[in-house]
Amino acid sequence: GEQMPVSQFVGPDIVDGAPAEGVAEVYTNQRSTAYSASATAKGASGRRLTYGTVAVNPDIIPYGSLLYITSDDGQFVYGYAYAADTGHAFIDLYYETYEESVDNAVIPVTVYVLDDETAAKYQEANDAILEADTTVGR
């Protein structure tokens, strides 16, 4: 069956494990590392670090890019995420607890980078998700 994503952010429908539209770049077999961040931590972009935010090399993937991330074998789905910080691996995935970051320490992933036009379609919905997340228990 389909794996539940870690992130609550939204984007195009997923068909056969990939976004159905708007994919500008695909990076396969990339090393991801897992990190946890405090509830008030912010990345280099100024965005709060939580589920659905990731650290990248901004020379390859610009801050603010909407991404879709899954393990190469499809067994793990991080889901839609925003490039929000500078990373050490190809991509660093943020989790809200240390235990989760240990459980997902290093995973080979496929990263789909969505084009700006497609990402813009989901910006308002994702901003509302982030706003709701910051008001719940934080």
N, CA and C of each residue as an Amber inpcrd file, in Angstrom:
protein
   414
   0.8200000  -1.1940000   0.0000000   0.0000000   0.0000000   0.0000000
   0.8500000   1.2360000   0.0000000   0.1870000   2.3530000  -0.1550000
   0.8700000   3.6380000  -0.2010000   1.3510000   4.0300000   1.1930000
   2.5830000   4.4880000   1.2930000   3.1600000   4.9090000   2.5610000
   2.6330000   6.2990000   2.9280000   2.4140000   6.5300000   4.2180000
   1.9770000   7.8430000   4.6950000   3.1880000   8.7620000   4.7800000
   3.0760000   9.9700000   4.2430000   4.2080000  10.8920000   4.3090000
   4.4220000  11.4360000   5.7200000   5.6490000  11.8040000   6.0000000
   6.0060000  12.4470000   7.2640000   5.4420000  13.8730000   7.2790000
   5.6270000  14.5820000   6.1880000   5.2260000  15.9730000   6.0660000
   3.7400000  16.1130000   5.7620000   3.1460000  17.1990000   6.2530000
   1.7460000  17.4980000   5.9610000   1.5890000  18.4010000   4.7430000
   2.6960000  18.9440000   4.2230000   2.5940000  19.8500000   3.0840000
   1.9910000  19.1330000   1.8860000   1.3930000  19.9110000   0.9760000
   0.6860000  19.3520000  -0.1760000   1.3270000  19.7990000  -1.4730000
   1.0040000  19.0500000  -2.5190000   1.4820000  19.3300000  -3.8650000
   0.6580000  18.5220000  -4.8370000   1.1440000  18.3730000  -6.0610000
   0.4010000  17.5950000  -7.0610000   0.1550000  16.1660000  -6.5880000
  -0.8730000  15.5400000  -7.1590000  -1.1550000  14.1340000  -6.8700000
   0.0780000  13.2970000  -7.1520000   0.2290000  12.2230000  -6.3990000
   1.3450000  11.2970000  -6.5860000   0.8500000  10.1190000  -7.4220000
   1.5210000   9.8660000  -8.5310000   1.1820000   8.7620000  -9.4200000
   2.4270000   7.9060000  -9.5960000   2.3200000   6.6390000  -9.2820000
   3.4580000   5.7130000  -9.3680000   4.6780000   6.2270000  -8.6030000
   4.4230000   6.8220000  -7.4260000   5.4890000   7.2470000  -6.5430000
   6.1330000   8.5850000  -6.8620000   5.5660000   9.3430000  -7.8150000
   6.1600000  10.6320000  -8.2020000   5.0540000  11.6710000  -8.4210000
   5.3860000  12.9550000  -8.2760000   4.3870000  13.9890000  -8.5600000
   3.9080000  13.8840000 -10.0090000   2.6020000  14.0570000 -10.2120000
   1.9910000  13.8840000 -11.5350000   2.2760000  15.0510000 -12.4710000
   2.7070000  16.1870000 -11.9230000   2.9580000  17.3530000 -12.7740000
   4.0330000  18.2410000 -12.1650000   4.6150000  19.0720000 -13.0070000
   5.4920000  20.1400000 -12.5600000   6.8840000  19.7580000 -12.1000000
   7.3550000  18.5730000 -12.4190000   8.6930000  18.1690000 -11.9850000
   9.7340000  18.8250000 -12.8940000  10.5950000  19.6330000 -12.2810000
  11.6490000  20.3190000 -13.0360000  12.9560000  19.5350000 -13.0300000
  13.2760000  18.8910000 -11.9030000  14.5160000  18.1110000 -11.7530000
  14.2260000  16.8920000 -10.8950000  14.9920000  15.8230000 -11.1360000
  14.9040000  14.6150000 -10.3150000  16.3170000  14.1950000  -9.9600000
  16.5570000  13.9790000  -8.6720000  17.8510000  13.5070000  -8.1770000
  17.6150000  12.1590000  -7.5090000  18.1930000  11.1010000  -8.0660000
  18.0010000   9.7630000  -7.5070000  19.2430000   9.3160000  -6.7530000
  19.0230000   8.3490000  -5.8620000  20.1070000   7.7420000  -5.0820000
  20.9700000   8.7930000  -4.3790000  20.2910000   9.7320000  -3.7250000
  20.9750000  10.7920000  -2.9850000  20.9540000  10.4670000  -1.4970000
  22.0200000  10.8100000  -0.8270000  22.1380000  10.5490000   0.6090000
  21.3630000  11.6030000   1.3930000  20.4490000  11.1260000   2.2260000
  19.7620000  12.0380000   3.1410000  20.1950000  11.7010000   4.5600000
  20.2640000  12.7130000   5.3800000  20.5190000  12.5040000   6.7940000
  19.3690000  13.1230000   7.5780000  19.1200000  12.5900000   8.7590000
  17.9980000  13.0360000   9.5780000  18.4950000  13.8850000  10.7420000
  17.7640000  14.9410000  11.0240000  18.0800000  15.8330000  12.1300000
  16.8090000  16.1840000  12.8730000  16.9540000  16.5290000  14.1330000
  15.8400000  17.0930000  14.8790000  16.2060000  18.5380000  15.1850000
  15.1840000  19.3500000  15.3670000  15.4110000  20.7720000  15.6440000
  14.4930000  21.2010000  16.7750000  14.9200000  22.1900000  17.5340000
  14.0740000  22.7090000  18.6080000  12.8470000  23.3790000  18.0070000
  11.8320000  23.5590000  18.7980000  10.5720000  24.1390000  18.3220000
  10.7300000  25.5590000  17.7990000  11.7850000  26.2410000  18.1850000
  11.9750000  27.6240000  17.7400000  13.0810000  27.7780000  16.6990000
  13.7110000  26.6720000  16.2970000  14.8250000  26.7430000  15.3460000
  14.3470000  27.2250000  13.9810000  15.1770000  28.0560000  13.3430000
  14.8960000  28.5440000  11.9930000  16.1070000  28.2600000  11.1170000
  15.8200000  27.9850000   9.8470000  16.8800000  27.7070000   8.8950000
  17.4450000  28.9760000   8.2880000  18.4180000  28.8040000   7.4210000
  19.0840000  29.9360000   6.7630000  18.0950000  30.7840000   5.9560000
  16.9830000  30.1890000   5.5190000  15.9770000  30.9160000   4.7430000
  15.0480000  31.7360000   5.6340000  15.1070000  31.5020000   6.9520000
  14.2080000  32.1650000   7.8840000  12.9830000  31.3310000   8.2300000
  12.7740000  30.2350000   7.5080000  11.6290000  29.3520000   7.7620000
  11.9140000  28.4880000   8.9780000  10.8700000  28.2600000   9.8060000
  10.9940000  27.3970000  10.9720000  11.3020000  25.9760000  10.5180000
  12.1580000  25.2700000  11.2670000  12.5520000  23.9030000  10.9260000
  11.6470000  22.9100000  11.6340000  10.9280000  22.1370000  10.8590000
   9.9570000  21.1740000  11.3640000   9.7170000  20.1370000  10.2890000
   8.7690000  19.2230000  10.5340000   8.3870000  18.2900000   9.4750000
   8.1140000  19.0780000   8.1950000   8.6660000  18.6070000   7.1020000
   8.4050000  19.2700000   5.8310000   9.3740000  20.3740000   5.4900000
  10.3970000  20.5530000   6.3110000  11.4710000  21.4760000   5.9360000
  12.7530000  20.6630000   5.8550000  13.5800000  21.0170000   4.8910000
  14.8090000  20.2710000   4.6610000  15.9570000  21.2320000   4.4180000
  17.1620000  20.7120000   4.6220000  18.3700000  21.4840000   4.3460000
  18.9810000  20.9440000   3.0580000  19.4590000  21.8480000   2.2330000
  19.9940000  21.5130000   0.9170000  21.2570000  22.3220000   0.6430000
  21.9150000  22.0170000  -0.4550000  22.9540000  22.8960000  -0.9820000
  22.2130000  23.9160000  -1.8440000  22.1570000  25.1930000  -1.4270000
  21.3620000  26.1740000  -2.1690000  21.9330000  26.4900000  -3.5580000
  23.1590000  26.0480000  -3.8480000  23.6910000  26.2120000  -5.2010000
  23.0530000  25.2040000  -6.1640000  22.4850000  24.1220000  -5.6140000
  21.8290000  23.0940000  -6.4340000  20.3120000  23.2440000  -6.3720000
  19.7810000  23.3960000  -5.1580000  18.3350000  23.5500000  -4.9480000
  18.1320000  24.8530000  -4.1730000  17.5160000  25.8570000  -4.7770000
  17.3370000  27.1460000  -4.0900000  16.4030000  27.0540000  -2.8830000
  16.6710000  27.8910000  -1.8670000  15.7640000  27.9950000  -0.7280000
  14.3600000  28.3100000  -1.2380000  13.3770000  27.7560000  -0.5650000
  11.9940000  27.9960000  -0.9340000  11.4480000  27.0350000  -1.9690000
  12.3040000  26.2060000  -2.5610000  11.8360000  25.2390000  -3.5560000
  10.9180000  24.2170000  -2.9050000   9.8530000  23.8560000  -3.6160000
   8.9650000  22.7920000  -3.1620000   9.4870000  21.4760000  -3.7270000
   9.6630000  20.4990000  -2.8530000  10.2520000  19.2130000  -3.2140000
   9.2970000  18.0900000  -2.8360000   9.4700000  16.9440000  -3.4630000
   8.8100000  15.7180000  -3.0310000   9.9210000  14.7010000  -2.8090000
   9.9230000  14.0490000  -1.6360000  11.0410000  13.1780000  -1.2480000
  10.5190000  11.8120000  -0.8340000  11.1270000  10.7810000  -1.3920000
  10.7940000   9.4070000  -1.0490000  12.0770000   8.5830000  -1.0720000
  12.0960000   7.4900000  -0.3240000  13.2650000   6.6140000  -0.3910000
  13.3220000   5.9920000  -1.7790000  14.5110000   5.6160000  -2.2050000
  14.6690000   5.0270000  -3.5320000  13.8370000   3.7660000  -3.6970000
  13.6360000   3.0170000  -2.5960000  12.8570000   1.7740000  -2.6970000
  11.3580000   1.9990000  -2.4710000  10.9470000   3.2420000  -2.1930000
   9.5420000   3.5620000  -2.0070000   8.9600000   3.1600000  -0.6650000
   9.7770000   2.5930000   0.2200000   9.2800000   2.1430000   1.5240000
   9.0970000   3.2970000   2.5170000   9.7540000   4.4110000   2.2650000
   9.6770000   5.5710000   3.1520000   9.2800000   6.7780000   2.3090000
   8.3130000   7.5490000   2.7930000   7.8840000   8.7570000   2.0950000
   7.9820000   9.9330000   3.0570000   8.8940000  10.8540000   2.7780000
   8.9460000  12.0840000   3.5670000   7.8140000  13.0000000   3.1120000
   7.5510000  13.0150000   1.8090000   6.4550000  13.8040000   1.2640000
   6.9280000  15.1270000   0.7050000   6.0020000  16.0780000   0.6470000
   6.3390000  17.4070000   0.1430000   7.0840000  18.1840000   1.2120000
   8.0650000  18.9520000   0.7820000   8.9030000  19.6930000   1.7210000
   9.4240000  20.9610000   1.0570000   9.8550000  21.8860000   1.8930000
  10.4580000  23.1230000   1.4120000  11.9370000  23.1630000   1.7740000
  12.7530000  23.6030000   0.8330000  14.1740000  23.8240000   1.0800000
  14.2900000  25.0600000   1.9620000  14.7860000  24.8670000   3.2010000
  14.7470000  25.9510000   4.1770000  16.0800000  26.2320000   4.8620000
  17.0680000  25.3770000   4.6630000  18.3180000  25.5170000   5.4020000
  19.4620000  24.9740000   4.5500000  20.6780000  25.2410000   4.9920000
  21.8710000  24.7250000   4.3210000  22.2410000  23.3900000   4.9470000
  22.4410000  22.3710000   4.0890000  22.6810000  21.0290000   4.5870000
  24.0930000  20.5240000   4.3830000  24.3570000  19.3720000   5.0080000
  25.6730000  18.7390000   4.9320000  25.6760000  17.5710000   3.9620000
  24.5870000  16.8000000   3.9240000  24.4520000  15.7150000   2.9470000
  23.8280000  16.3470000   1.7030000  23.3950000  15.5280000   0.7600000
  22.6710000  16.1140000  -0.3740000  21.4150000  16.7920000   0.1400000
  20.7360000  16.1250000   1.1070000  19.5390000  16.6970000   1.6990000
  19.4370000  16.2230000   3.1410000  19.1220000  17.1290000   4.0350000
  18.9120000  16.8180000   5.4480000  17.4220000  16.9590000   5.7320000
  16.8380000  15.9170000   6.2840000  15.4120000  15.9060000   6.5780000
  15.1940000  16.2210000   8.0490000  14.3430000  17.1940000   8.3310000
  14.0720000  17.5670000   9.7170000  12.8930000  16.7950000  10.2840000
  13.0550000  16.4100000  11.5590000  12.0310000  15.7220000  12.3280000
  11.8350000  16.4980000  13.6160000  10.7400000  16.2600000  14.3030000
  10.4580000  17.0030000  15.5250000  11.0150000  16.3460000  16.7710000
  11.4590000  15.0910000  16.6740000  12.0540000  14.4540000  17.8450000
  13.3860000  13.8190000  17.4810000  14.2410000  13.7370000  18.4590000
  15.5390000  13.0990000  18.2760000  15.3660000  11.6240000  17.9110000
  14.4030000  10.9560000  18.5520000  14.1680000   9.5340000  18.3000000
  13.8250000   9.2750000  16.8340000  12.9770000  10.1310000  16.2610000
  12.6330000   9.9840000  14.8400000  13.8580000  10.1730000  13.9500000
  14.6890000  11.1270000  14.3180000  15.8790000  11.3670000  13.5030000
  16.8430000  10.1850000  13.5720000  16.9270000   9.5400000  14.7180000
  17.7770000   8.3440000  14.8520000  17.2020000   7.2030000  14.0190000
  15.8900000   7.0230000  14.0740000  15.2370000   5.9520000  13.3110000
  15.4460000   6.0970000  11.8030000  15.6080000   7.3220000  11.3370000
  15.7360000   7.6050000   9.8970000  17.0930000   8.2190000   9.5670000
  18.1180000   7.8290000  10.2980000  19.4310000   8.4780000  10.2530000
  19.9670000   8.7430000   8.8520000  20.1350000   7.7210000   8.0370000
  20.6710000   7.8960000   6.6850000  19.8480000   7.0160000   5.7450000
  19.2650000   7.6420000   4.7420000  18.4060000   6.9320000   3.7960000
  18.7520000   7.3980000   2.3860000  18.9020000   6.4770000   1.4190000
  19.0370000   6.9160000   0.0250000  17.6620000   7.3500000  -0.4890000
  17.5840000   8.5520000  -1.0300000  16.3030000   9.1170000  -1.4390000
  16.3190000   9.5880000  -2.8880000  15.1050000   9.7390000  -3.3960000
  14.8840000  10.4200000  -4.6650000  14.2080000  11.7400000  -4.3300000
  14.7290000  12.8180000  -4.9000000  14.2140000  14.1580000  -4.6460000
  13.6750000  14.7250000  -5.9600000  12.3930000  15.0680000  -5.9490000
  11.7560000  15.7130000  -7.0940000  11.6520000  17.1950000  -6.7780000
  12.2020000  18.0370000  -7.6290000  12.1200000  19.4880000  -7.4630000
  11.0200000  19.9770000  -8.3970000  10.0320000  20.6670000  -7.8350000
   8.9230000  21.1550000  -8.6430000   9.2430000  22.5220000  -9.2320000
   8.6970000  22.7840000 -10.4050000   8.9240000  24.0870000 -11.0310000
   8.1550000  25.1620000 -10.2590000   8.5480000  26.4110000 -10.4480000
   7.9680000  27.5230000  -9.6910000   6.4730000  27.6740000  -9.9270000
   6.0250000  27.4710000 -11.1560000   4.6080000  27.6310000 -11.4800000
   3.7600000  26.6100000 -10.7120000   4.2000000  25.3730000 -10.6910000
   3.4630000  24.3380000  -9.9660000   3.5100000  24.6010000  -8.4730000
   4.6880000  24.9440000  -7.9550000   4.8270000  25.2260000  -6.5220000
   3.9050000  26.3620000  -6.0910000   3.7550000  27.3790000  -6.9390000
   2.9210000  28.5330000  -6.6050000   1.4580000  28.1320000  -6.3990000
   1.0030000  27.0890000  -7.0880000  -0.3790000  26.6260000  -6.9440000
  -0.6730000  26.1300000  -5.5280000   0.3610000  25.6930000  -4.8310000
   0.1870000  25.0760000  -3.5070000   0.6990000  25.9620000  -2.3740000
   1.2160000  27.1330000  -2.7000000   1.8210000  28.0170000  -1.6980000
   0.8320000  28.4290000  -0.6120000  -0.3530000  28.8590000  -1.0040000
  -1.3310000  29.3250000  -0.0220000  -1.7390000  28.2060000   0.9390000
  -2.0160000  27.0260000   0.4010000  -2.4020000  25.8870000   1.2440000
  -1.2650000  25.5030000   2.1830000  -0.0380000  25.4990000   1.6960000
   1.1070000  25.1240000   2.5300000   1.4160000  26.1850000   3.5750000
   1.2310000  27.4550000   3.2350000   1.4060000  28.5110000   4.2430000
   0.3910000  28.3420000   5.3750000  -0.8380000  27.9560000   5.0300000
  -1.8710000  27.7390000   6.0530000  -1.5090000  26.5390000   6.9320000
  -0.9590000  25.4940000   6.3360000  -0.5220000  24.3260000   7.1130000
   0.5860000  24.7210000   8.0730000   1.5480000  25.4860000   7.5990000
   2.6530000  25.9240000   8.4580000   2.1460000  26.8290000   9.5710000
   1.2430000  27.7260000   9.2540000   0.6810000  28.6320000  10.2610000
  -0.0750000  27.8440000  11.3220000  -0.8710000  26.8720000  10.9140000
  -1.6140000  26.0440000  11.8740000  -0.6610000  25.2500000  12.7570000
   0.4360000  24.7640000  12.1610000   1.4250000  23.9950000  12.9150000
   2.1060000  24.8500000  13.9820000   2.3150000  26.1200000  13.7020000
   3.0000000  26.9810000  14.6660000   2.0950000  27.4130000  15.8100000
   0.7770000  27.2590000  15.6320000  -0.1370000  27.6660000  16.7060000
  -0.5690000  26.5040000  17.5840000  -0.2520000  25.2800000  17.1970000
  -0.6450000  24.0900000  17.9610000   0.5100000  23.6450000  18.8670000
   0.3600000  23.8470000  20.1440000   1.3330000  23.3410000  21.1070000
   2.7270000  23.9080000  21.0080000   2.8810000  25.0350000  20.3890000
   4.2200000  25.6170000  20.2290000   4.3040000  26.9600000  20.9060000
